[in-house]
Short mmCIF file of C-alpha atoms in Angstrom, two decimals:
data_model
loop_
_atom_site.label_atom_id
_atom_site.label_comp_id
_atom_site.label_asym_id
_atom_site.label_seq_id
_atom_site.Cartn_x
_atom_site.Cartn_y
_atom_site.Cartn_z
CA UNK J 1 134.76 89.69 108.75
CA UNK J 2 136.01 88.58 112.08
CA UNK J 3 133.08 85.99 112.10
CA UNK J 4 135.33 84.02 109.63
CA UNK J 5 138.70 83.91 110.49
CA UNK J 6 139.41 82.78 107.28
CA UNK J 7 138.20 85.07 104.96
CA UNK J 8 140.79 87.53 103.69
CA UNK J 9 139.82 91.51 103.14
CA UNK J 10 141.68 91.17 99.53
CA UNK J 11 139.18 88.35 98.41
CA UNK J 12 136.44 89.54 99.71
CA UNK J 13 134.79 91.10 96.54
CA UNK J 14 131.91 93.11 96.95
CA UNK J 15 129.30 91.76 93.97
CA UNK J 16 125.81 93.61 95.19
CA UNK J 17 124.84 95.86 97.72
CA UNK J 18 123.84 95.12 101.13
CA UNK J 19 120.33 93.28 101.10
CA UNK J 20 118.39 91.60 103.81
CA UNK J 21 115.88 90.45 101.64
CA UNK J 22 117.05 87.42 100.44
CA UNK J 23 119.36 84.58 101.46
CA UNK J 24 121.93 82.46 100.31
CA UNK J 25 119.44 79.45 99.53
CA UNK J 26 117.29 82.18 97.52
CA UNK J 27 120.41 83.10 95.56
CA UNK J 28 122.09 80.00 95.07
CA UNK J 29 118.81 79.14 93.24
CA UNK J 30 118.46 82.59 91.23
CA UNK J 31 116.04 84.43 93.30
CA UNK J 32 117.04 87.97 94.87
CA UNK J 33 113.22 89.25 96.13
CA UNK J 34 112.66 87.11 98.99
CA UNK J 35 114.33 84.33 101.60
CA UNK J 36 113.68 80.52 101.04
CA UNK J 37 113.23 77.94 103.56
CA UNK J 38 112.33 74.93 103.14
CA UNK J 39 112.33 71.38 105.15
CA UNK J 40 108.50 71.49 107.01
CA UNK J 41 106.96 68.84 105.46
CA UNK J 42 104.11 68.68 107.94
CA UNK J 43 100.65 68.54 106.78
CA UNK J 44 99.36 72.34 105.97
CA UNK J 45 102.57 73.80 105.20
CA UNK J 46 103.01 75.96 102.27
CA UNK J 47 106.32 75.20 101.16
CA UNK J 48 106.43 72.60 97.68
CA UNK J 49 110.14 71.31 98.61
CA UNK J 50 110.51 69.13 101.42
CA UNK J 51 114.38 69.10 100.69
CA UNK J 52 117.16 70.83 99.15
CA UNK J 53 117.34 68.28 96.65
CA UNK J 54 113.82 69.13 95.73
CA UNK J 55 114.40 72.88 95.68
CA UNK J 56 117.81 72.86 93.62
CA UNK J 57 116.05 69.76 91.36
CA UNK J 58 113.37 71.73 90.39
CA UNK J 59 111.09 69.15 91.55
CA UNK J 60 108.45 71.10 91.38
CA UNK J 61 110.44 74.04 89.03
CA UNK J 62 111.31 77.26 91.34
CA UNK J 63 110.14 79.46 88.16
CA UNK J 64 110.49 78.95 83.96
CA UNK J 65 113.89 77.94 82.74
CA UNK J 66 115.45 78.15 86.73
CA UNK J 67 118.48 76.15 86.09
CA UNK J 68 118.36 72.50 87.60
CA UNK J 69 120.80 70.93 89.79
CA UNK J 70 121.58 67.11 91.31
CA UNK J 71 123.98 65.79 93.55
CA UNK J 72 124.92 62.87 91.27
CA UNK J 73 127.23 64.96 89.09
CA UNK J 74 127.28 64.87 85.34
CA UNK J 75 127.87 68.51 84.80
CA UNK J 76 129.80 71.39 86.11
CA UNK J 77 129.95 71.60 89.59
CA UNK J 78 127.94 74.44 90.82
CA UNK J 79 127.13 74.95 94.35
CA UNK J 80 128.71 74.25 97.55
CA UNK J 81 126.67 73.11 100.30
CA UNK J 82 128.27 74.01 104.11
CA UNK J 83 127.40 72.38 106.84
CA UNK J 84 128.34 72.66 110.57
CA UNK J 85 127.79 68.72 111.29
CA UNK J 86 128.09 67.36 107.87
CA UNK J 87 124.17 66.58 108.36
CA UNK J 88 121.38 67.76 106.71
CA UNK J 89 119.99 69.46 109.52
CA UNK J 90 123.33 71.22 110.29
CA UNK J 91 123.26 73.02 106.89
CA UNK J 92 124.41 76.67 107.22
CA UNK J 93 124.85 78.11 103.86
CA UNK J 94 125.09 77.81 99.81
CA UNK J 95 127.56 79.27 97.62
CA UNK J 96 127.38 79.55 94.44
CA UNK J 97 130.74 78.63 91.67
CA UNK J 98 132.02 80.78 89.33
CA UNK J 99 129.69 81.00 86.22
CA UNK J 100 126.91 78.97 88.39
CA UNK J 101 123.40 81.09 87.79
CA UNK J 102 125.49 82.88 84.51
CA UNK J 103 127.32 85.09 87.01
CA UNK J 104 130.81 85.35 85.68
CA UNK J 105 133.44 86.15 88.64
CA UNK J 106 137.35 85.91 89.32
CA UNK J 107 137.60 83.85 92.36
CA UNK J 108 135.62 80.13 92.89
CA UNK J 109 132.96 80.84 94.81
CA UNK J 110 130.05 83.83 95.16
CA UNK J 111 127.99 83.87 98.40
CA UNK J 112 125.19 85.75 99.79
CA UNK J 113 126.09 86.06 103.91
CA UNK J 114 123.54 87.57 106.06
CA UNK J 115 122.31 90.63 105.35
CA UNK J 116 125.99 91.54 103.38
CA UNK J 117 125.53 92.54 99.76
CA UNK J 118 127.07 88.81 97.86
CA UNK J 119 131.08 88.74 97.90
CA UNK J 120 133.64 86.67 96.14
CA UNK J 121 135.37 84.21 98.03
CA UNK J 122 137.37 80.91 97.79
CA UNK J 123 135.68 77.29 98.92
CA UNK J 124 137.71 76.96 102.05
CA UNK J 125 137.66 80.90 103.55
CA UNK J 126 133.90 80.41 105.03
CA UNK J 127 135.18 77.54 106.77
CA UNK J 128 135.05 77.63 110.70
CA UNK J 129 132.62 77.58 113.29
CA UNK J 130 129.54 79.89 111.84
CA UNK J 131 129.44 77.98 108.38
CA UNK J 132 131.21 74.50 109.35
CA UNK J 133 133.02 73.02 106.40
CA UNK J 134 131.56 71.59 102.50
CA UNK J 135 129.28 68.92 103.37
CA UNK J 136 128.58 67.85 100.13
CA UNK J 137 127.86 70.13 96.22
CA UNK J 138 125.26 70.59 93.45
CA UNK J 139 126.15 70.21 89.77
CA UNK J 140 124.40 71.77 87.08
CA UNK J 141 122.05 69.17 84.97
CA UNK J 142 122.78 69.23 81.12
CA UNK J 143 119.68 69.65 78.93
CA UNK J 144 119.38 69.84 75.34
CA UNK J 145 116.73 72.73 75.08
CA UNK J 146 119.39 75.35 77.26
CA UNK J 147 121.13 76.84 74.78
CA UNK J 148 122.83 80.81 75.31
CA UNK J 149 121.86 83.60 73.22
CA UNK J 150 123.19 82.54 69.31
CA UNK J 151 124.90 86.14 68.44
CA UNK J 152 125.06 84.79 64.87
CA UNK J 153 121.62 84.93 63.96
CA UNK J 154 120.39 86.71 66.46
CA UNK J 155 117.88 84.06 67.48
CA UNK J 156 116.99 83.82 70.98
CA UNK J 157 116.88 80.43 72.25
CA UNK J 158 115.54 79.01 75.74
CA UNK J 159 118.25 79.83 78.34
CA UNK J 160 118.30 79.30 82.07
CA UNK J 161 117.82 82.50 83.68
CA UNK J 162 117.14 84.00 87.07
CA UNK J 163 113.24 84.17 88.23
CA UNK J 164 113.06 88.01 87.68
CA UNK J 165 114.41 87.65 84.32
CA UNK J 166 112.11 85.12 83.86
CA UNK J 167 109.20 87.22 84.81
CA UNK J 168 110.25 90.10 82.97
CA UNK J 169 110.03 87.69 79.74
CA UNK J 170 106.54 86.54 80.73
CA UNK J 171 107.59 82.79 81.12
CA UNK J 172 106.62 83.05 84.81
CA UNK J 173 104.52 84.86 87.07
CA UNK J 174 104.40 85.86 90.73
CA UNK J 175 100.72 85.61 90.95
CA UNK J 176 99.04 87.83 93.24
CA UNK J 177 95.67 87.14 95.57
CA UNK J 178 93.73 89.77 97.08
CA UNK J 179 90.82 89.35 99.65
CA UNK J 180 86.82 90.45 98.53
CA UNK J 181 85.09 93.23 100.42
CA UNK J 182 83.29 90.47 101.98
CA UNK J 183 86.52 88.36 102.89
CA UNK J 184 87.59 91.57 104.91
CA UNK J 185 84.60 92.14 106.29
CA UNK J 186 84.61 88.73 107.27
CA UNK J 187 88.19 89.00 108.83
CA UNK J 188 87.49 92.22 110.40
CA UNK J 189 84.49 90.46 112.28
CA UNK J 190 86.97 87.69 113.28
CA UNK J 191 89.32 90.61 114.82
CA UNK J 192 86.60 92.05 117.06
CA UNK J 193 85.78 88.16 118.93
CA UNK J 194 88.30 88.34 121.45
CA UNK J 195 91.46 90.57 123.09
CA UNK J 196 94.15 88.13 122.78
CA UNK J 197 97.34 90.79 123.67
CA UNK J 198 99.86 87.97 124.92
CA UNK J 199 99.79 86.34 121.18
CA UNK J 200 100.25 89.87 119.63
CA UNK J 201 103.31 90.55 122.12
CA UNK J 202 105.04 87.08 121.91
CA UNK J 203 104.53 87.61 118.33
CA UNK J 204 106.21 91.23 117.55
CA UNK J 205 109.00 89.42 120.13
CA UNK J 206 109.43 86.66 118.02
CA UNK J 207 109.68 89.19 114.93
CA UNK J 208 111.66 91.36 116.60
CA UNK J 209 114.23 88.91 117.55
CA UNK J 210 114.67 87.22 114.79
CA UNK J 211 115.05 90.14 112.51
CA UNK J 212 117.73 92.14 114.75
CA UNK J 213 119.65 88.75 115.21
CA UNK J 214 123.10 88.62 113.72
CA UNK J 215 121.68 85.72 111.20
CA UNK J 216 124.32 84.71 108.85
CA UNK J 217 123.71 80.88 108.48
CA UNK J 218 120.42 79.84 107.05
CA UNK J 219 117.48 80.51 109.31
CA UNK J 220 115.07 77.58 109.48
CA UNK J 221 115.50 77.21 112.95
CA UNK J 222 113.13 80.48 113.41
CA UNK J 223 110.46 78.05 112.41
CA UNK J 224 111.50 74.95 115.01
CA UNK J 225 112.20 76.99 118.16
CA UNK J 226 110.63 76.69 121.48
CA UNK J 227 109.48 80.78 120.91
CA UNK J 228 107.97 79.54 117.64
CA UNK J 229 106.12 76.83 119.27
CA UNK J 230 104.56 78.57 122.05
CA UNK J 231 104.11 81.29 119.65
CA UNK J 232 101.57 78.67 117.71
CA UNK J 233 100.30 76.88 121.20
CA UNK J 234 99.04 80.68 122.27
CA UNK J 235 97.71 81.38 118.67
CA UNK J 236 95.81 78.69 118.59
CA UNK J 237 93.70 79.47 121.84
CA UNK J 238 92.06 82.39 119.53
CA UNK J 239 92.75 81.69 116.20
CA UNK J 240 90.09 83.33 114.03
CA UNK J 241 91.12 86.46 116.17
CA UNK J 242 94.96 86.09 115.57
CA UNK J 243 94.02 84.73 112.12
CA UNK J 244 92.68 88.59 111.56
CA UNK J 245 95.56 89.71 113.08
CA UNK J 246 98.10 88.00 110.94
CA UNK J 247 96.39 88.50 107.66
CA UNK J 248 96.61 92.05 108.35
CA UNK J 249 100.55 90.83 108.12
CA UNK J 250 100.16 88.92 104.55
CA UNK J 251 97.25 91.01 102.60
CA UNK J 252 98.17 94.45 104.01
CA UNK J 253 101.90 93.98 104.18
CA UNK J 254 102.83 97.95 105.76
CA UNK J 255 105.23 95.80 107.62
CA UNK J 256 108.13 97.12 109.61
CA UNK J 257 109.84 93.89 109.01
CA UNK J 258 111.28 93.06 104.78
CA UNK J 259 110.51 89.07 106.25
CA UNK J 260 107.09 89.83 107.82
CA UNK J 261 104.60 89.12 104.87
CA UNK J 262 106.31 85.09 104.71
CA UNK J 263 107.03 84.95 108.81
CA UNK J 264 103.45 85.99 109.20
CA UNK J 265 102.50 83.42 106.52
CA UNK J 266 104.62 80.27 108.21
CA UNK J 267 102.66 80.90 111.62
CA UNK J 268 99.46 81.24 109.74
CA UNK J 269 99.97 77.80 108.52
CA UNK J 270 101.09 76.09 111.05
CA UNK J 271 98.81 78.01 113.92
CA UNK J 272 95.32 76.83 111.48
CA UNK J 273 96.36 73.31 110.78
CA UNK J 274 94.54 71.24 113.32
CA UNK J 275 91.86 72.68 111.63
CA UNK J 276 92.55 72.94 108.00
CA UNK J 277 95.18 71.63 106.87
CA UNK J 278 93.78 69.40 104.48
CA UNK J 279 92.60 72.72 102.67
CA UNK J 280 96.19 73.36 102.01
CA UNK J 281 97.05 69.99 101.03
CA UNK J 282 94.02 70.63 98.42
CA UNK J 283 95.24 73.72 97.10
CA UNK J 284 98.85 72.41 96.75
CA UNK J 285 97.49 69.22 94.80
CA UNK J 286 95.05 71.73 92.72
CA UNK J 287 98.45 73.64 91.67
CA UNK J 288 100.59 70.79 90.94
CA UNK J 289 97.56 70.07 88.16
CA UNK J 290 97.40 73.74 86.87
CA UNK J 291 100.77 75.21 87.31
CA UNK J 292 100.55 77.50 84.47
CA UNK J 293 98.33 80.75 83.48
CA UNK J 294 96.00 80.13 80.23
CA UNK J 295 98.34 82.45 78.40
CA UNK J 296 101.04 80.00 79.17
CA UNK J 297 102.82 81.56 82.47
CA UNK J 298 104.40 79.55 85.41
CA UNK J 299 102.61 80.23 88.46
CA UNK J 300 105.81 80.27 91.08
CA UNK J 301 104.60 78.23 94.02
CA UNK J 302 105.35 81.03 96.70
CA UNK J 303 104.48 80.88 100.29
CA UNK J 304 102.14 84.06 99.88
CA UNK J 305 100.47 82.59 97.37
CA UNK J 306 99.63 79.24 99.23
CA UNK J 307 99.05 81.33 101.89
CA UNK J 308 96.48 84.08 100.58
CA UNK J 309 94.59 80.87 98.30
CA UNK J 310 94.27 79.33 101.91
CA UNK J 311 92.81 82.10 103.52
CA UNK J 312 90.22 82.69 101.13
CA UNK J 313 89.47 79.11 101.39
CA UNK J 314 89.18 78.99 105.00
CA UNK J 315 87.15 81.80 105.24
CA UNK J 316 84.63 80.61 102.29
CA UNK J 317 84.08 77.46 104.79
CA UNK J 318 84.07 79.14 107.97
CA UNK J 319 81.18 82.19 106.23
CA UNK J 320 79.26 78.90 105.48
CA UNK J 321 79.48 77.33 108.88
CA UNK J 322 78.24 80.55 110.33
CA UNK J 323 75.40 81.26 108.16
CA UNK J 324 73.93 77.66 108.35
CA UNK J 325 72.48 76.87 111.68
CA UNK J 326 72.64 73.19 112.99
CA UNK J 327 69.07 71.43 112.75
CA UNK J 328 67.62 70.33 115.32
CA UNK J 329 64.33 68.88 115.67
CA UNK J 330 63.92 69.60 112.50
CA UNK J 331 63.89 73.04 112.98
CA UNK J 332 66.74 75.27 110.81
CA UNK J 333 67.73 78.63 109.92
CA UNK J 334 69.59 79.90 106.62
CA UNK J 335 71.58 83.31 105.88
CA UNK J 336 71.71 83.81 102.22
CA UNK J 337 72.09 87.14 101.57
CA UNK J 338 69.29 89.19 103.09
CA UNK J 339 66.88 86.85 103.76
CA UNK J 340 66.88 84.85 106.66
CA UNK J 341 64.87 81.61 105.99
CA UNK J 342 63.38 79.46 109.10
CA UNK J 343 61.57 76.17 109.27
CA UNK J 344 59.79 75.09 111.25
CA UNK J 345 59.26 70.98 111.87
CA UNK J 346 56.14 71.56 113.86
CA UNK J 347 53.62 74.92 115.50
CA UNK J 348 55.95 76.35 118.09
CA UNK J 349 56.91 79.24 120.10
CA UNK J 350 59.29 81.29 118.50
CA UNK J 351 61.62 84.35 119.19
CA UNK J 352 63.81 85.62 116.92
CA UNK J 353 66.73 88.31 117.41
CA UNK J 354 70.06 89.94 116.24
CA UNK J 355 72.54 90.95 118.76
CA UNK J 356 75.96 92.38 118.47
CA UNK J 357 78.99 90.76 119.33
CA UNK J 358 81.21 94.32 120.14
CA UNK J 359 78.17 96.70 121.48
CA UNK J 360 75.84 94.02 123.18
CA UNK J 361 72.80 96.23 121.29
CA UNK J 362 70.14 93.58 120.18
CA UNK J 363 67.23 94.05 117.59
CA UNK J 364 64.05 91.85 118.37
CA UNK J 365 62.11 90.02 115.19
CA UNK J 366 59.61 87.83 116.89
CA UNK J 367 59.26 87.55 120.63
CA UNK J 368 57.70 84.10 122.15
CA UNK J 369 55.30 84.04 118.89
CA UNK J 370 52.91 81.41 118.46
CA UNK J 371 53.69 80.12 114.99
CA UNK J 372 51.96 77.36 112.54
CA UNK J 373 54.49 74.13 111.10
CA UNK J 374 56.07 75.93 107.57
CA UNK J 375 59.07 77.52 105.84
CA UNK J 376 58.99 81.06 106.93
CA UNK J 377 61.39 84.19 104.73
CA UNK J 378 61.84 87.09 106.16
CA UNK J 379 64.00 90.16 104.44
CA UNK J 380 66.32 91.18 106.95
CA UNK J 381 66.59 95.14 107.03
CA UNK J 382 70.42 95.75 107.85
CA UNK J 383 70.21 99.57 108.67
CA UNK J 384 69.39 99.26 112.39
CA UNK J 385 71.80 96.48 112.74
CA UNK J 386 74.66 97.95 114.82
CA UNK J 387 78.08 97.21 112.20
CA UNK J 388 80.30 94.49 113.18
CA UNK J 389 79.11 90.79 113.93
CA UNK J 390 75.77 90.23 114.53
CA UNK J 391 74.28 87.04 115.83
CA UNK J 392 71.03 86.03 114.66
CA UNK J 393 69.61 83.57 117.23
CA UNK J 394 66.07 81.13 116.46
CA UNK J 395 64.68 80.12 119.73
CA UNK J 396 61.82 77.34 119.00
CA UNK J 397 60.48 75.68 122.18
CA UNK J 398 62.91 76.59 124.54
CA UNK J 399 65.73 75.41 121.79
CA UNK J 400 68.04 78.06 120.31
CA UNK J 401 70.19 77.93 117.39
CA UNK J 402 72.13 80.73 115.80
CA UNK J 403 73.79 82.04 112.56
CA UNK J 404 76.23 85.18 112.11
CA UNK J 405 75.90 88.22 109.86
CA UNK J 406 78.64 90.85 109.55
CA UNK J 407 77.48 94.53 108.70
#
């Protein structure tokens, strides 16, 4: 308490347990299972809401029936928006009013604060130098179609609600995405290209510090630090290889860390973008068409789930860039499945082999063969390939060209 000076012992309330898994922002706008940030707008992000107005507008909806919010007034006043410059980029914190989000309480306000289970407080008590002062406040947007629970007839009619109540009522879902057996192999073979040790230690630092900091204002600024940007600058001098690593992060998610799966999932993001971001951008777009399940569910546009759909995108492009080998001359070689088809513009010498990328072992097809102009197949037998990445190299007059298989 002795972080704000104002806050009194006998107001401070305790509402819910100690819980560092979600924030103020998160509660504020009736989520309790994970932290929101918003505010990268950059191409290849996975956040939908460029701005707290956009989050607390619903614009797009943060789950079925989330309540919706404007700064233009018209209805109660609902939450209060602190601020240690009175700019945007100075905000600190949201508390909610009394009755905001349905929660019923004795004193004005309700806040979640750090990693302290939410307390009661008054307006002015969190004012000082952690959460600055009221910059501006939300107020709940009047609808017609929310309408509380009519006890007379027992009729239950739609009714803001938080988004695990809405989940448990099948108006929304959290949708889950899970890599194929080829996706991982895929990612594994990724993970065994290069040793890239400084990424993996600046990155547990970056974890590490920002999880056993005393974080009680809003935490954005993990994502626009000088650590966080050398943090992307040295993941992107490997970045299938710290792509593995970081998936193992979001799909895996045995992390030491309650924040890992969505820190993981920021980096990702922004690490791949020079590369992909348009994929995002796609996948966002494809959402904002199809937001809801055919049995009528609201997918909730989560960072993991942008995330994981990106992935799986990236590495559907990247399995195709491998296993197509650039022509040259005419002369091409194509992976689909286990058969390994070569052309051949013209008669030529040809040598064909497989080597592997972790044990250096190679397996010979055709060594400096004299071969006739044609489309040649040839049924690759995987059993003496060594497992891991293998790469398949065509060598026609002198001219080599390649294509990757993972066992």
């Amino acid at each position: 308490m002795d972080k704000f000076s104002n806050l009194k012992s006998g107001d401070a309330i305790l509402m819910a347990d100690d819980d560092s898994k979600y924030n103020s922002a998160a509660w504020a706008g009736g989520i309790t299972d994970r932290k929101i940030w918003i505010g990268n707008s950059s191409k290849g992000s996975p956040y939908v809401w460029n701005s707290w107005d956009d989050y607390f507008g619903n614009n797009p909806a943060r789950y079925q029936n989330a309540p919706t919010y404007t700064r233009n007034g018209g209805g109660a006043r609902s939450i209060i928006v602190y601020s240690k410059d009175s700019t945007m980029t100075g905000i600190t914190h949201f508390a909610v009013m009394n009755k905001a989000n349905d929660q019923l309480h004795g004193f004005d306000c309700e806040s979640k604060i750090g990693t302290w289970g939410r307390i009661t407080h008054t307006e002015k008590s969190l004012y000082g130098s952690e959460y600055g002062k009221t910059y501006y406040s939300y107020y709940e947007v009047q609808s017609p179609l929310k309408f509380k629970h009519n006890t007379l007839t027992k009729l239950a009619l739609p009714t803001v609600c938080t988004m695990e109540q809405s989940i448990k009522e099948g108006l929304s879902i959290d949708r889950k995405v899970e890599l194929s057996a080829s996706e991982k192999e895929e990612l594994d073979g990724f993970g065994r290209l290069v040793l890239d040790k400084d990424f993996e230690k600046m990155y547990s630092d970056w974890v590490a510090d920002y999880t056993l900091a005393d974080n009680f204002g809003e935490d954005n600024a993990i994502f626009s630090g000088q650590e966080f940007q050398k943090l992307v600058q040295q993941g992107r001098k490997h970045w299938k290889k710290n792509m593995s690593f970081l998936c193992d992060k979001i799909f895996v998610n045995t992390n030491e860390y309650e924040d890992e799966q969505d820190l993981a999932s920021v980096l990702l993001c922004e690490m791949v973008a020079p590369y992909y971001a348009a994929k995002m951008d796609s996948i966002k777009d494809d959402w904002f068409k199809n937001q809801y399940t055919e049995d009528g569910k609201y997918i909730c546009p989560t960072i993991e789930y942008f995330t994981k759909r990106y992935v799986k995108s990236i590495l559907e492009e990247e399995y195709t860039k491998a296993n197509v080998a650039q022509d040259f001359d005419g002369n091409f070689i194509v992976l689909e499945g286990r058969n390994l088809k070569v052309n051949l513009a013209k008669d030529a010498v040809v040598s064909l082999q497989f080597q592997n990328v972790t044990t250096n072992s190679s397996l010979m097809l055709l060594n400096s063969q004299l071969m006739k102009k044609g489309k040649y197949v040839y049924e690759i037998d995987v059993l003496p390939l060594a497992s891991g990445v293998n790469v398949c190299t065509l060598v026609v007059n002198g001219k080599a060209s390649s294509v990757k298989l993972i066992k």
